[in-house]
Amino acid sequence: MTVRSEAEALRPTDAFAALYAQVQQFYAHQMQLLDAGEAERWAATFTEDARFDVPTLPKPVHGRPGLVTAAQRSADALAEAGERHRHFIGMLDLTERPDGVLDVRAYTIVYASRIGGGCRVHRVCVCTDVLVRSGDELHVRTRTVTRDDFP
Amino acid sequence: MTVRSEAEALRPTDAFAALYAQVQQFYAHQMQLLDAGEAERWAATFTEDARFDVPTLPKPVHGRPGLVTAAQRSADALAEAGERHRHFIGMLDLTERPDGVLDVRAYTIVYASRIGGGCRVHRVCVCTDVLVRSGDELHVRTRTVTRDDFP
Amino acid sequence: MTVRSEAEALRPTDAFAALYAQVQQFYAHQMQLLDAGEAERWAATFTEDARFDVPTLPKPVHGRPGLVTAAQRSADALAEAGERHRHFIGMLDLTERPDGVLDVRAYTIVYASRIGGGCRVHRVCVCTDVLVRSGDELHVRTRTVTRDDFP
């Protein structure tokens, strides 16, 4: 959860730019799938055996079937409540391990809007991911999210 | 308005990085022009015949003169109300068509501050753009914005 | 403080992409250090003689020792208040001078969460930085921040 070292954090190269753009695009697409209620497609952006540990779930989820269930439940609950959520991730602090695995520590703001009502900041979170590559594609192997309003 | 396919969404190349950085820079500059009340310069970031369809206007605007008028009216209304708005766009889900036209689906959060007062989330929106290139420059050909608090 | 010219703002090249990614990564890391209360490490992302002019300080700070003090005081005040802040910077409008110095005009949203309570938008700011390079590393030489709720 801690901020990593500065030595790791600074690499002004074309290779880093290609990686950083890919990771930004990956998150934009992934979060839009979640917010659109595309539970299966969202779960497919994780590895088969991914670990997903977020404050809104009583215990960590392991594997895609559990991710589909969690995303579908959230989408159903929002539809019933007449709300829309948007997960806005940014401030990506990205480092690459020697074996190509990626560590990302990022901020995620969740906005909530009531249909026919107003909008608000719902959650302020820190998201710590481990991303792995399979060919050209990225997948989340582990995701750990903390909420700023929790001790 | 729907989230596009995963196959389109993932390209870890220098070319994609160059494009992604250019598009991010384009939006940063464009939105800062809007928020600064630079109506003419903002309108010039659209094509001559651009279509601009946003919930705050009763019907879509076509062409730069209408864009200038819309932006100027917003700036005047904010000045009169003693408020400042900031359009914070991010989560850019970007794909390139075979002919070089770009599709972008992004989130836009509008923050409002009252001068001498507080600040708040004013709007949570989804922005769907078609961008075209003229030499090295990008222009918006169509922009369609939806508000999360609208049905 | 004004938005710079469009001619400066558009460069779709690998070099610009490498720079833009580096600057995004720099800010992500720098702001995470600040929010983590890592005062010394945060101050080290500025030049030795940096000028730091923000609305929360009665007068501009010059040099790293003053930056450490300012960051430490903020961290202590937040801990005492039982709050967490997150500085979310984005919308980076970046230009490079002929001598390699970088000008950045960006939006910074500060989110505040009360531990055991809720979260909110705390500040909406415009951040104008001058960044300089020392080898591969970036440092802030001057930072000027304005608050939207201030005249």
Short mmCIF file of C-alpha atoms in Angstrom, two decimals:
data_model
loop_
_atom_site.label_atom_id
_atom_site.label_comp_id
_atom_site.label_asym_id
_atom_site.label_seq_id
_atom_site.Cartn_x
_atom_site.Cartn_y
_atom_site.Cartn_z
CA MET A 1 0.00 0.00 0.00
CA THR A 2 2.94 2.34 0.50
CA VAL A 3 4.26 4.59 -2.24
CA ARG A 4 7.15 2.94 -4.02
CA SER A 5 10.67 4.27 -4.40
CA GLU A 6 11.52 7.20 -6.66
CA ALA A 7 14.26 5.23 -8.46
CA GLU A 8 11.61 2.89 -9.82
CA ALA A 9 9.23 5.63 -10.78
CA LEU A 10 11.05 7.56 -13.50
CA ARG A 11 11.71 6.22 -16.99
CA PRO A 12 11.34 8.68 -19.91
CA THR A 13 11.43 6.23 -22.83
CA ASP A 14 9.29 5.20 -25.76
CA ALA A 15 8.87 1.80 -24.12
CA PHE A 16 7.52 3.37 -20.95
CA ALA A 17 5.20 5.61 -22.97
CA ALA A 18 3.79 2.61 -24.88
CA LEU A 19 3.23 0.80 -21.60
CA TYR A 20 1.72 3.79 -19.81
CA ALA A 21 -0.72 4.48 -22.67
CA GLN A 22 -1.72 0.82 -22.81
CA VAL A 23 -2.37 0.73 -19.08
CA GLN A 24 -4.42 3.95 -19.17
CA GLN A 25 -6.47 2.57 -22.07
CA PHE A 26 -6.89 -0.73 -20.23
CA TYR A 27 -8.31 0.96 -17.13
CA ALA A 28 -10.56 3.30 -19.11
CA HIS A 29 -12.09 0.35 -20.92
CA GLN A 30 -12.28 -1.89 -17.87
CA MET A 31 -14.02 0.66 -15.67
CA GLN A 32 -16.46 1.58 -18.43
CA LEU A 33 -17.42 -2.09 -18.72
CA LEU A 34 -18.06 -2.24 -14.97
CA ASP A 35 -20.16 0.93 -14.96
CA ALA A 36 -22.14 -0.31 -17.98
CA GLY A 37 -23.07 -3.48 -16.08
CA GLU A 38 -21.12 -5.67 -18.53
CA ALA A 39 -20.27 -8.17 -15.81
CA GLU A 40 -18.92 -11.00 -18.02
CA ARG A 41 -16.77 -8.72 -20.16
CA TRP A 42 -15.50 -6.91 -17.09
CA ALA A 43 -14.58 -10.18 -15.36
CA ALA A 44 -12.66 -11.25 -18.48
CA THR A 45 -10.21 -8.37 -17.89
CA PHE A 46 -8.95 -10.29 -14.82
CA THR A 47 -6.91 -13.50 -14.87
CA GLU A 48 -8.84 -16.75 -14.43
CA ASP A 49 -7.59 -17.05 -10.84
CA ALA A 50 -7.58 -13.34 -9.95
CA ARG A 51 -7.84 -12.15 -6.36
CA PHE A 52 -10.18 -9.18 -5.86
CA ASP A 53 -10.20 -7.59 -2.43
CA VAL A 54 -12.46 -4.56 -2.00
CA PRO A 55 -14.11 -2.99 1.06
CA THR A 56 -17.64 -3.50 -0.29
CA LEU A 57 -17.27 -7.30 -0.23
CA PRO A 58 -17.16 -9.23 3.04
CA LYS A 59 -14.17 -11.27 1.87
CA PRO A 60 -11.87 -11.41 -1.17
CA VAL A 61 -13.23 -12.94 -4.38
CA HIS A 62 -11.12 -15.51 -6.21
CA GLY A 63 -11.68 -16.22 -9.90
CA ARG A 64 -13.90 -14.90 -12.67
CA PRO A 65 -17.22 -16.54 -11.72
CA GLY A 66 -17.14 -14.72 -8.40
CA LEU A 67 -16.26 -11.47 -10.16
CA VAL A 68 -19.22 -11.83 -12.52
CA THR A 69 -21.54 -12.39 -9.56
CA ALA A 70 -20.16 -9.38 -7.67
CA ALA A 71 -20.41 -7.06 -10.68
CA GLN A 72 -23.91 -8.26 -11.54
CA ARG A 73 -25.11 -7.73 -7.98
CA SER A 74 -23.75 -4.19 -7.97
CA ALA A 75 -25.40 -3.43 -11.31
CA ASP A 76 -28.73 -4.84 -10.10
CA ALA A 77 -28.57 -2.88 -6.84
CA LEU A 78 -27.84 0.36 -8.69
CA ALA A 79 -30.66 -0.21 -11.17
CA GLU A 80 -33.07 -0.82 -8.31
CA ALA A 81 -31.88 2.30 -6.51
CA GLY A 82 -32.17 4.42 -9.69
CA GLU A 83 -28.49 5.37 -9.55
CA ARG A 84 -25.49 5.35 -11.84
CA HIS A 85 -21.89 4.97 -10.70
CA ARG A 86 -18.73 6.01 -12.53
CA HIS A 87 -15.34 4.71 -11.49
CA PHE A 88 -12.78 7.37 -12.40
CA ILE A 89 -9.26 6.01 -11.99
CA GLY A 90 -6.16 8.09 -12.44
CA MET A 91 -2.85 9.12 -10.89
CA LEU A 92 -1.36 5.83 -12.10
CA ASP A 93 1.97 5.19 -10.40
CA LEU A 94 3.31 2.38 -12.58
CA THR A 95 6.40 0.21 -12.27
CA GLU A 96 7.51 -2.83 -14.25
CA ARG A 97 9.23 -5.79 -12.59
CA PRO A 98 12.15 -7.51 -14.32
CA ASP A 99 9.81 -10.32 -15.35
CA GLY A 100 7.36 -7.90 -17.00
CA VAL A 101 4.72 -7.98 -14.26
CA LEU A 102 3.31 -4.52 -13.60
CA ASP A 103 2.59 -2.87 -10.27
CA VAL A 104 0.11 -0.03 -10.25
CA ARG A 105 -0.96 2.18 -7.35
CA ALA A 106 -3.73 4.56 -8.38
CA TYR A 107 -6.54 6.71 -7.02
CA THR A 108 -10.12 5.81 -7.85
CA ILE A 109 -12.97 8.25 -7.31
CA VAL A 110 -16.47 6.81 -7.52
CA TYR A 111 -19.17 9.30 -8.54
CA ALA A 112 -22.83 8.55 -7.95
CA SER A 113 -25.78 10.15 -9.72
CA ARG A 114 -29.42 9.66 -8.88
CA ILE A 115 -31.50 9.55 -12.06
CA GLY A 116 -33.76 12.57 -11.78
CA GLY A 117 -31.67 13.83 -8.85
CA GLY A 118 -28.17 15.13 -8.21
CA CYS A 119 -24.63 13.82 -8.28
CA ARG A 120 -21.94 13.43 -5.65
CA VAL A 121 -18.58 11.95 -4.73
CA HIS A 122 -19.47 8.51 -3.44
CA ARG A 123 -16.07 7.02 -2.58
CA VAL A 124 -12.42 7.98 -2.58
CA CYS A 125 -10.24 4.87 -2.89
CA VAL A 126 -6.69 3.73 -3.46
CA CYS A 127 -6.38 0.83 -5.90
CA THR A 128 -3.29 -1.38 -5.85
CA ASP A 129 -3.13 -3.77 -8.79
CA VAL A 130 -0.80 -6.42 -10.12
CA LEU A 131 -1.15 -6.66 -13.90
CA VAL A 132 0.18 -9.50 -16.03
CA ARG A 133 0.55 -9.82 -19.79
CA SER A 134 -0.68 -12.60 -22.00
CA GLY A 135 0.62 -11.74 -25.45
CA ASP A 136 -0.41 -8.15 -26.04
CA GLU A 137 -3.23 -8.23 -23.53
CA LEU A 138 -3.23 -7.10 -19.92
CA HIS A 139 -5.13 -8.77 -17.11
CA VAL A 140 -5.46 -7.95 -13.43
CA ARG A 141 -4.02 -10.73 -11.29
CA THR A 142 -4.70 -9.08 -7.94
CA ARG A 143 -6.64 -5.96 -6.99
CA THR A 144 -6.64 -4.52 -3.50
CA VAL A 145 -8.79 -1.47 -2.83
CA THR A 146 -8.88 0.65 0.31
CA ARG A 147 -11.41 3.35 1.17
CA ASP A 148 -10.20 6.66 2.55
CA ASP A 149 -13.15 6.90 4.94
CA PHE A 150 -12.27 3.54 6.54
CA PRO A 151 -9.72 3.30 9.36
CA MET B 1 -23.02 5.07 -26.33
CA THR B 2 -22.19 1.47 -25.54
CA VAL B 3 -18.71 0.34 -24.58
CA ARG B 4 -16.86 -0.95 -27.59
CA SER B 5 -15.34 -4.41 -28.05
CA GLU B 6 -12.22 -5.54 -26.21
CA ALA B 7 -10.47 -6.58 -29.43
CA GLU B 8 -10.43 -2.95 -30.54
CA ALA B 9 -9.32 -1.63 -27.22
CA LEU B 10 -5.81 -3.01 -26.73
CA ARG B 11 -2.79 -1.97 -28.77
CA PRO B 12 0.54 -1.64 -26.89
CA THR B 13 2.58 0.15 -29.55
CA ASP B 14 4.55 3.36 -29.98
CA ALA B 15 1.97 4.47 -32.53
CA PHE B 16 -0.85 4.01 -30.05
CA ALA B 17 1.13 5.83 -27.35
CA ALA B 18 1.74 8.80 -29.66
CA LEU B 19 -1.94 8.93 -30.49
CA TYR B 20 -3.10 8.52 -26.90
CA ALA B 21 -0.80 11.29 -25.66
CA GLN B 22 -1.92 13.61 -28.45
CA VAL B 23 -5.58 12.98 -27.66
CA GLN B 24 -5.03 13.56 -23.93
CA GLN B 25 -3.19 16.80 -24.67
CA PHE B 26 -5.93 17.84 -27.11
CA TYR B 27 -8.65 17.41 -24.50
CA ALA B 28 -6.66 19.12 -21.75
CA HIS B 29 -6.15 22.15 -23.94
CA GLN B 30 -9.67 22.17 -25.36
CA MET B 31 -11.39 21.99 -21.98
CA GLN B 32 -9.11 24.66 -20.51
CA LEU B 33 -10.09 26.98 -23.37
CA LEU B 34 -13.77 26.36 -22.63
CA ASP B 35 -13.36 26.98 -18.90
CA ALA B 36 -11.36 30.15 -19.58
CA GLY B 37 -14.22 31.55 -21.67
CA GLU B 38 -12.10 31.49 -24.83
CA ALA B 39 -15.14 30.82 -27.00
CA GLU B 40 -13.57 31.42 -30.44
CA ARG B 41 -10.46 29.39 -29.73
CA TRP B 42 -12.54 26.61 -28.22
CA ALA B 43 -14.86 26.49 -31.24
CA ALA B 44 -11.81 26.26 -33.53
CA THR B 45 -11.00 22.86 -31.99
CA PHE B 46 -14.10 21.50 -33.75
CA THR B 47 -14.50 20.97 -37.50
CA GLU B 48 -16.27 23.75 -39.43
CA ASP B 49 -19.42 21.62 -39.69
CA ALA B 50 -19.20 19.90 -36.29
CA ARG B 51 -22.27 18.51 -34.58
CA PHE B 52 -22.44 19.23 -30.83
CA ASP B 53 -25.20 17.55 -28.88
CA VAL B 54 -25.25 18.19 -25.13
CA PRO B 55 -28.03 18.05 -22.53
CA THR B 56 -27.71 21.74 -21.61
CA LEU B 57 -28.75 22.85 -25.11
CA PRO B 58 -32.34 22.44 -26.35
CA LYS B 59 -31.13 20.97 -29.68
CA PRO B 60 -27.82 20.03 -31.29
CA VAL B 61 -25.56 22.81 -32.53
CA HIS B 62 -24.10 22.57 -36.05
CA GLY B 63 -20.99 24.54 -36.99
CA ARG B 64 -18.53 26.85 -35.28
CA PRO B 65 -20.63 30.04 -35.09
CA GLY B 66 -23.20 28.20 -32.99
CA LEU B 67 -20.44 26.78 -30.81
CA VAL B 68 -19.01 30.24 -30.17
CA THR B 69 -22.44 31.50 -29.16
CA ALA B 70 -23.06 28.54 -26.83
CA ALA B 71 -19.66 28.85 -25.15
CA GLN B 72 -19.98 32.61 -24.79
CA ARG B 73 -23.43 32.30 -23.23
CA SER B 74 -22.13 29.77 -20.71
CA ALA B 75 -19.19 31.99 -19.83
CA ASP B 76 -21.46 35.01 -19.38
CA ALA B 77 -23.92 33.08 -17.23
CA LEU B 78 -21.10 31.81 -15.00
CA ALA B 79 -19.60 35.29 -14.63
CA GLU B 80 -22.97 36.68 -13.65
CA ALA B 81 -23.50 33.87 -11.14
CA GLY B 82 -20.02 34.34 -9.65
CA GLU B 83 -19.05 30.76 -10.42
CA ARG B 84 -16.24 28.90 -12.13
CA HIS B 85 -16.60 25.56 -13.89
CA ARG B 86 -13.89 23.02 -14.67
CA HIS B 87 -14.45 20.24 -17.18
CA PHE B 88 -12.29 17.30 -16.11
CA ILE B 89 -12.26 14.65 -18.82
CA GLY B 90 -10.55 11.30 -18.44
CA MET B 91 -10.95 7.56 -18.76
CA LEU B 92 -10.42 7.91 -22.51
CA ASP B 93 -11.43 4.72 -24.31
CA LEU B 94 -9.89 5.34 -27.72
CA THR B 95 -10.08 3.37 -30.96
CA GLU B 96 -8.85 4.22 -34.44
CA ARG B 97 -10.83 3.33 -37.55
CA PRO B 98 -9.03 2.00 -40.64
CA ASP B 99 -9.39 5.45 -42.24
CA GLY B 100 -7.74 7.18 -39.27
CA VAL B 101 -10.89 8.61 -37.74
CA LEU B 102 -10.88 8.29 -33.95
CA ASP B 103 -13.68 7.21 -31.65
CA VAL B 104 -13.46 8.27 -28.03
CA ARG B 105 -15.77 7.42 -25.17
CA ALA B 106 -14.78 9.24 -21.99
CA TYR B 107 -16.07 10.41 -18.64
CA THR B 108 -16.37 14.13 -17.95
CA ILE B 109 -16.82 15.50 -14.46
CA VAL B 110 -17.82 19.14 -14.19
CA TYR B 111 -16.80 20.87 -10.94
CA ALA B 112 -18.37 24.13 -9.89
CA SER B 113 -16.94 26.64 -7.43
CA ARG B 114 -18.67 29.71 -6.10
CA ILE B 115 -16.23 32.58 -5.78
CA GLY B 116 -16.14 33.29 -2.07
CA GLY B 117 -18.05 30.05 -1.44
CA GLY B 118 -17.50 26.32 -1.74
CA CYS B 119 -17.01 23.78 -4.50
CA ARG B 120 -18.97 20.74 -5.62
CA VAL B 121 -19.46 18.10 -8.29
CA HIS B 122 -21.83 19.78 -10.71
CA ARG B 123 -22.30 17.13 -13.44
CA VAL B 124 -21.19 13.58 -14.20
CA CYS B 125 -21.28 13.00 -17.95
CA VAL B 126 -20.28 10.53 -20.65
CA CYS B 127 -18.74 12.16 -23.71
CA THR B 128 -18.71 10.30 -27.03
CA ASP B 129 -16.60 12.02 -29.68
CA VAL B 130 -15.57 11.44 -33.26
CA LEU B 131 -12.19 13.07 -33.90
CA VAL B 132 -10.70 13.69 -37.33
CA ARG B 133 -7.20 14.71 -38.37
CA SER B 134 -6.19 17.55 -40.60
CA GLY B 135 -2.44 17.22 -40.96
CA ASP B 136 -1.12 16.93 -37.42
CA GLU B 137 -4.13 18.60 -35.85
CA LEU B 138 -7.17 16.99 -34.29
CA HIS B 139 -10.69 18.34 -34.50
CA VAL B 140 -13.96 17.14 -33.03
CA ARG B 141 -16.43 16.26 -35.80
CA THR B 142 -19.22 15.13 -33.52
CA ARG B 143 -19.68 15.32 -29.77
CA THR B 144 -22.54 13.64 -27.93
CA VAL B 145 -22.78 14.13 -24.18
CA THR B 146 -25.14 12.38 -21.78
CA ARG B 147 -25.76 13.26 -18.14
CA ASP B 148 -25.86 10.50 -15.54
CA ASP B 149 -28.68 12.20 -13.65
CA PHE B 150 -30.90 12.20 -16.75
CA PRO B 151 -33.05 9.18 -17.67
CA MET C 1 -2.24 31.54 -15.73
CA THR C 2 -3.79 31.95 -19.17
CA VAL C 3 -4.23 29.05 -21.57
CA ARG C 4 -1.35 28.91 -24.01
CA SER C 5 -1.55 29.04 -27.79
CA GLU C 6 -2.90 26.18 -29.89
CA ALA C 7 0.22 26.09 -32.08
CA GLU C 8 2.26 25.06 -29.07
CA ALA C 9 -0.23 22.52 -27.90
CA LEU C 10 -0.27 19.90 -30.65
CA ARG C 11 2.60 17.53 -31.37
CA PRO C 12 1.71 13.91 -32.26
CA THR C 13 5.15 12.32 -32.00
CA ASP C 14 6.88 9.53 -30.14
CA ALA C 15 8.99 12.17 -28.38
CA PHE C 16 5.92 13.98 -27.13
CA ALA C 17 4.36 10.69 -26.01
CA ALA C 18 7.48 9.76 -24.04
CA LEU C 19 7.47 13.18 -22.39
CA TYR C 20 3.74 13.18 -21.68
CA ALA C 21 3.88 9.74 -20.08
CA GLN C 22 6.88 10.71 -17.97
CA VAL C 23 5.14 13.86 -16.75
CA GLN C 24 1.94 11.96 -15.90
CA GLN C 25 3.96 9.37 -14.00
CA PHE C 26 5.90 12.13 -12.24
CA TYR C 27 2.74 13.81 -10.99
CA ALA C 28 1.09 10.55 -9.95
CA HIS C 29 4.11 9.65 -7.85
CA GLN C 30 4.65 13.15 -6.48
CA MET C 31 1.06 13.62 -5.33
CA GLN C 32 0.95 10.15 -3.78
CA LEU C 33 4.04 11.03 -1.75
CA LEU C 34 2.35 14.22 -0.51
CA ASP C 35 -0.87 12.43 0.43
CA ALA C 36 1.11 9.70 2.21
CA GLY C 37 2.80 12.32 4.41
CA GLU C 38 6.22 11.53 2.91
CA ALA C 39 7.37 15.12 3.35
CA GLU C 40 11.09 14.63 2.64
CA ARG C 41 10.58 12.48 -0.43
CA TRP C 42 7.91 14.86 -1.72
CA ALA C 43 10.18 17.89 -1.26
CA ALA C 44 12.93 16.08 -3.19
CA THR C 45 10.74 16.18 -6.31
CA PHE C 46 11.30 19.96 -6.38
CA THR C 47 14.56 21.71 -7.25
CA GLU C 48 16.74 22.82 -4.33
CA ASP C 49 15.68 26.44 -4.84
CA ALA C 50 12.08 25.80 -5.91
CA ARG C 51 9.39 28.44 -5.48
CA PHE C 52 6.06 27.10 -4.20
CA ASP C 53 3.15 29.50 -4.15
CA VAL C 54 -0.18 28.09 -2.97
CA PRO C 55 -3.26 29.73 -1.44
CA THR C 56 -3.02 27.74 1.80
CA LEU C 57 0.32 29.35 2.70
CA PRO C 58 0.56 33.02 3.74
CA LYS C 59 3.52 33.60 1.40
CA PRO C 60 5.50 31.60 -1.16
CA VAL C 61 7.96 28.99 0.10
CA HIS C 62 11.49 28.94 -1.32
CA GLY C 63 13.62 25.81 -1.14
CA ARG C 64 13.23 22.24 0.07
CA PRO C 65 13.48 22.76 3.85
CA GLY C 66 10.41 25.03 3.70
CA LEU C 67 8.61 22.47 1.56
CA VAL C 68 9.31 19.72 4.06
CA THR C 69 7.93 21.87 6.87
CA ALA C 70 4.81 22.79 4.91
CA ALA C 71 4.08 19.18 3.92
CA GLN C 72 4.72 17.91 7.44
CA ARG C 73 2.40 20.50 8.95
CA SER C 74 -0.36 19.54 6.53
CA ALA C 75 0.09 15.85 7.30
CA ASP C 76 0.02 16.52 11.05
CA ALA C 77 -3.10 18.69 10.78
CA LEU C 78 -4.90 16.02 8.77
CA ALA C 79 -3.93 13.27 11.20
CA GLU C 80 -5.22 15.35 14.09
CA ALA C 81 -8.47 16.07 12.24
CA GLY C 82 -8.93 12.39 11.34
CA GLU C 83 -8.99 13.17 7.62
CA ARG C 84 -7.30 12.00 4.47
CA HIS C 85 -6.67 14.16 1.40
CA ARG C 86 -6.04 13.03 -2.17
CA HIS C 87 -4.60 15.39 -4.76
CA PHE C 88 -5.93 14.29 -8.14
CA ILE C 89 -4.14 16.15 -10.92
CA GLY C 90 -5.04 15.84 -14.57
CA MET C 91 -5.90 17.72 -17.76
CA LEU C 92 -2.17 18.34 -18.27
CA ASP C 93 -1.61 21.01 -20.90
CA LEU C 94 2.10 20.54 -21.58
CA THR C 95 4.52 22.50 -23.71
CA GLU C 96 8.29 22.24 -24.07
CA ARG C 97 10.49 25.30 -24.46
CA PRO C 98 13.41 25.25 -26.91
CA ASP C 99 15.79 24.77 -23.95
CA GLY C 100 13.86 21.71 -22.71
CA VAL C 101 12.13 23.40 -19.80
CA LEU C 102 8.51 22.27 -19.50
CA ASP C 103 5.43 24.38 -18.84
CA VAL C 104 2.40 22.60 -17.44
CA ARG C 105 -1.04 24.01 -16.71
CA ALA C 106 -3.27 21.43 -15.05
CA TYR C 107 -6.35 21.02 -12.93
CA THR C 108 -6.02 19.64 -9.40
CA ILE C 109 -9.00 18.38 -7.46
CA VAL C 110 -8.46 17.77 -3.75
CA TYR C 111 -10.77 15.17 -2.19
CA ALA C 112 -11.20 14.95 1.56
CA SER C 113 -12.46 11.95 3.52
CA ARG C 114 -13.23 11.85 7.20
CA ILE C 115 -12.19 8.54 8.70
CA GLY C 116 -15.44 7.01 9.86
CA GLY C 117 -17.36 9.68 7.96
CA GLY C 118 -17.99 10.72 4.38
CA CYS C 119 -16.02 12.16 1.48
CA ARG C 120 -16.26 15.37 -0.50
CA VAL C 121 -14.63 17.67 -3.01
CA HIS C 122 -12.43 19.87 -0.87
CA ARG C 123 -10.75 22.16 -3.42
CA VAL C 124 -10.76 22.82 -7.14
CA CYS C 125 -7.44 24.32 -8.22
CA VAL C 126 -5.41 25.27 -11.26
CA CYS C 127 -1.74 24.30 -10.98
CA THR C 128 0.85 26.05 -13.15
CA ASP C 129 4.28 24.43 -12.99
CA VAL C 130 7.69 24.92 -14.52
CA LEU C 131 9.50 21.58 -14.70
CA VAL C 132 13.21 21.15 -15.35
CA ARG C 133 15.26 18.07 -16.18
CA SER C 134 18.36 16.84 -14.46
CA GLY C 135 19.45 13.84 -16.50
CA ASP C 136 16.38 11.66 -16.80
CA GLU C 137 14.70 13.12 -13.74
CA LEU C 138 12.10 15.85 -13.56
CA HIS C 139 11.87 18.45 -10.80
CA VAL C 140 9.44 21.27 -10.17
CA ARG C 141 11.23 24.63 -10.29
CA THR C 142 8.14 26.75 -9.67
CA ARG C 143 4.58 25.86 -8.72
CA THR C 144 1.76 28.38 -8.64
CA VAL C 145 -1.65 27.20 -7.50
CA THR C 146 -4.93 29.14 -7.62
CA ARG C 147 -8.21 28.15 -6.00
CA ASP C 148 -11.43 28.46 -7.99
CA ASP C 149 -13.36 29.64 -4.95
CA PHE C 150 -10.96 32.56 -4.43
CA PRO C 151 -11.45 35.87 -6.28
#
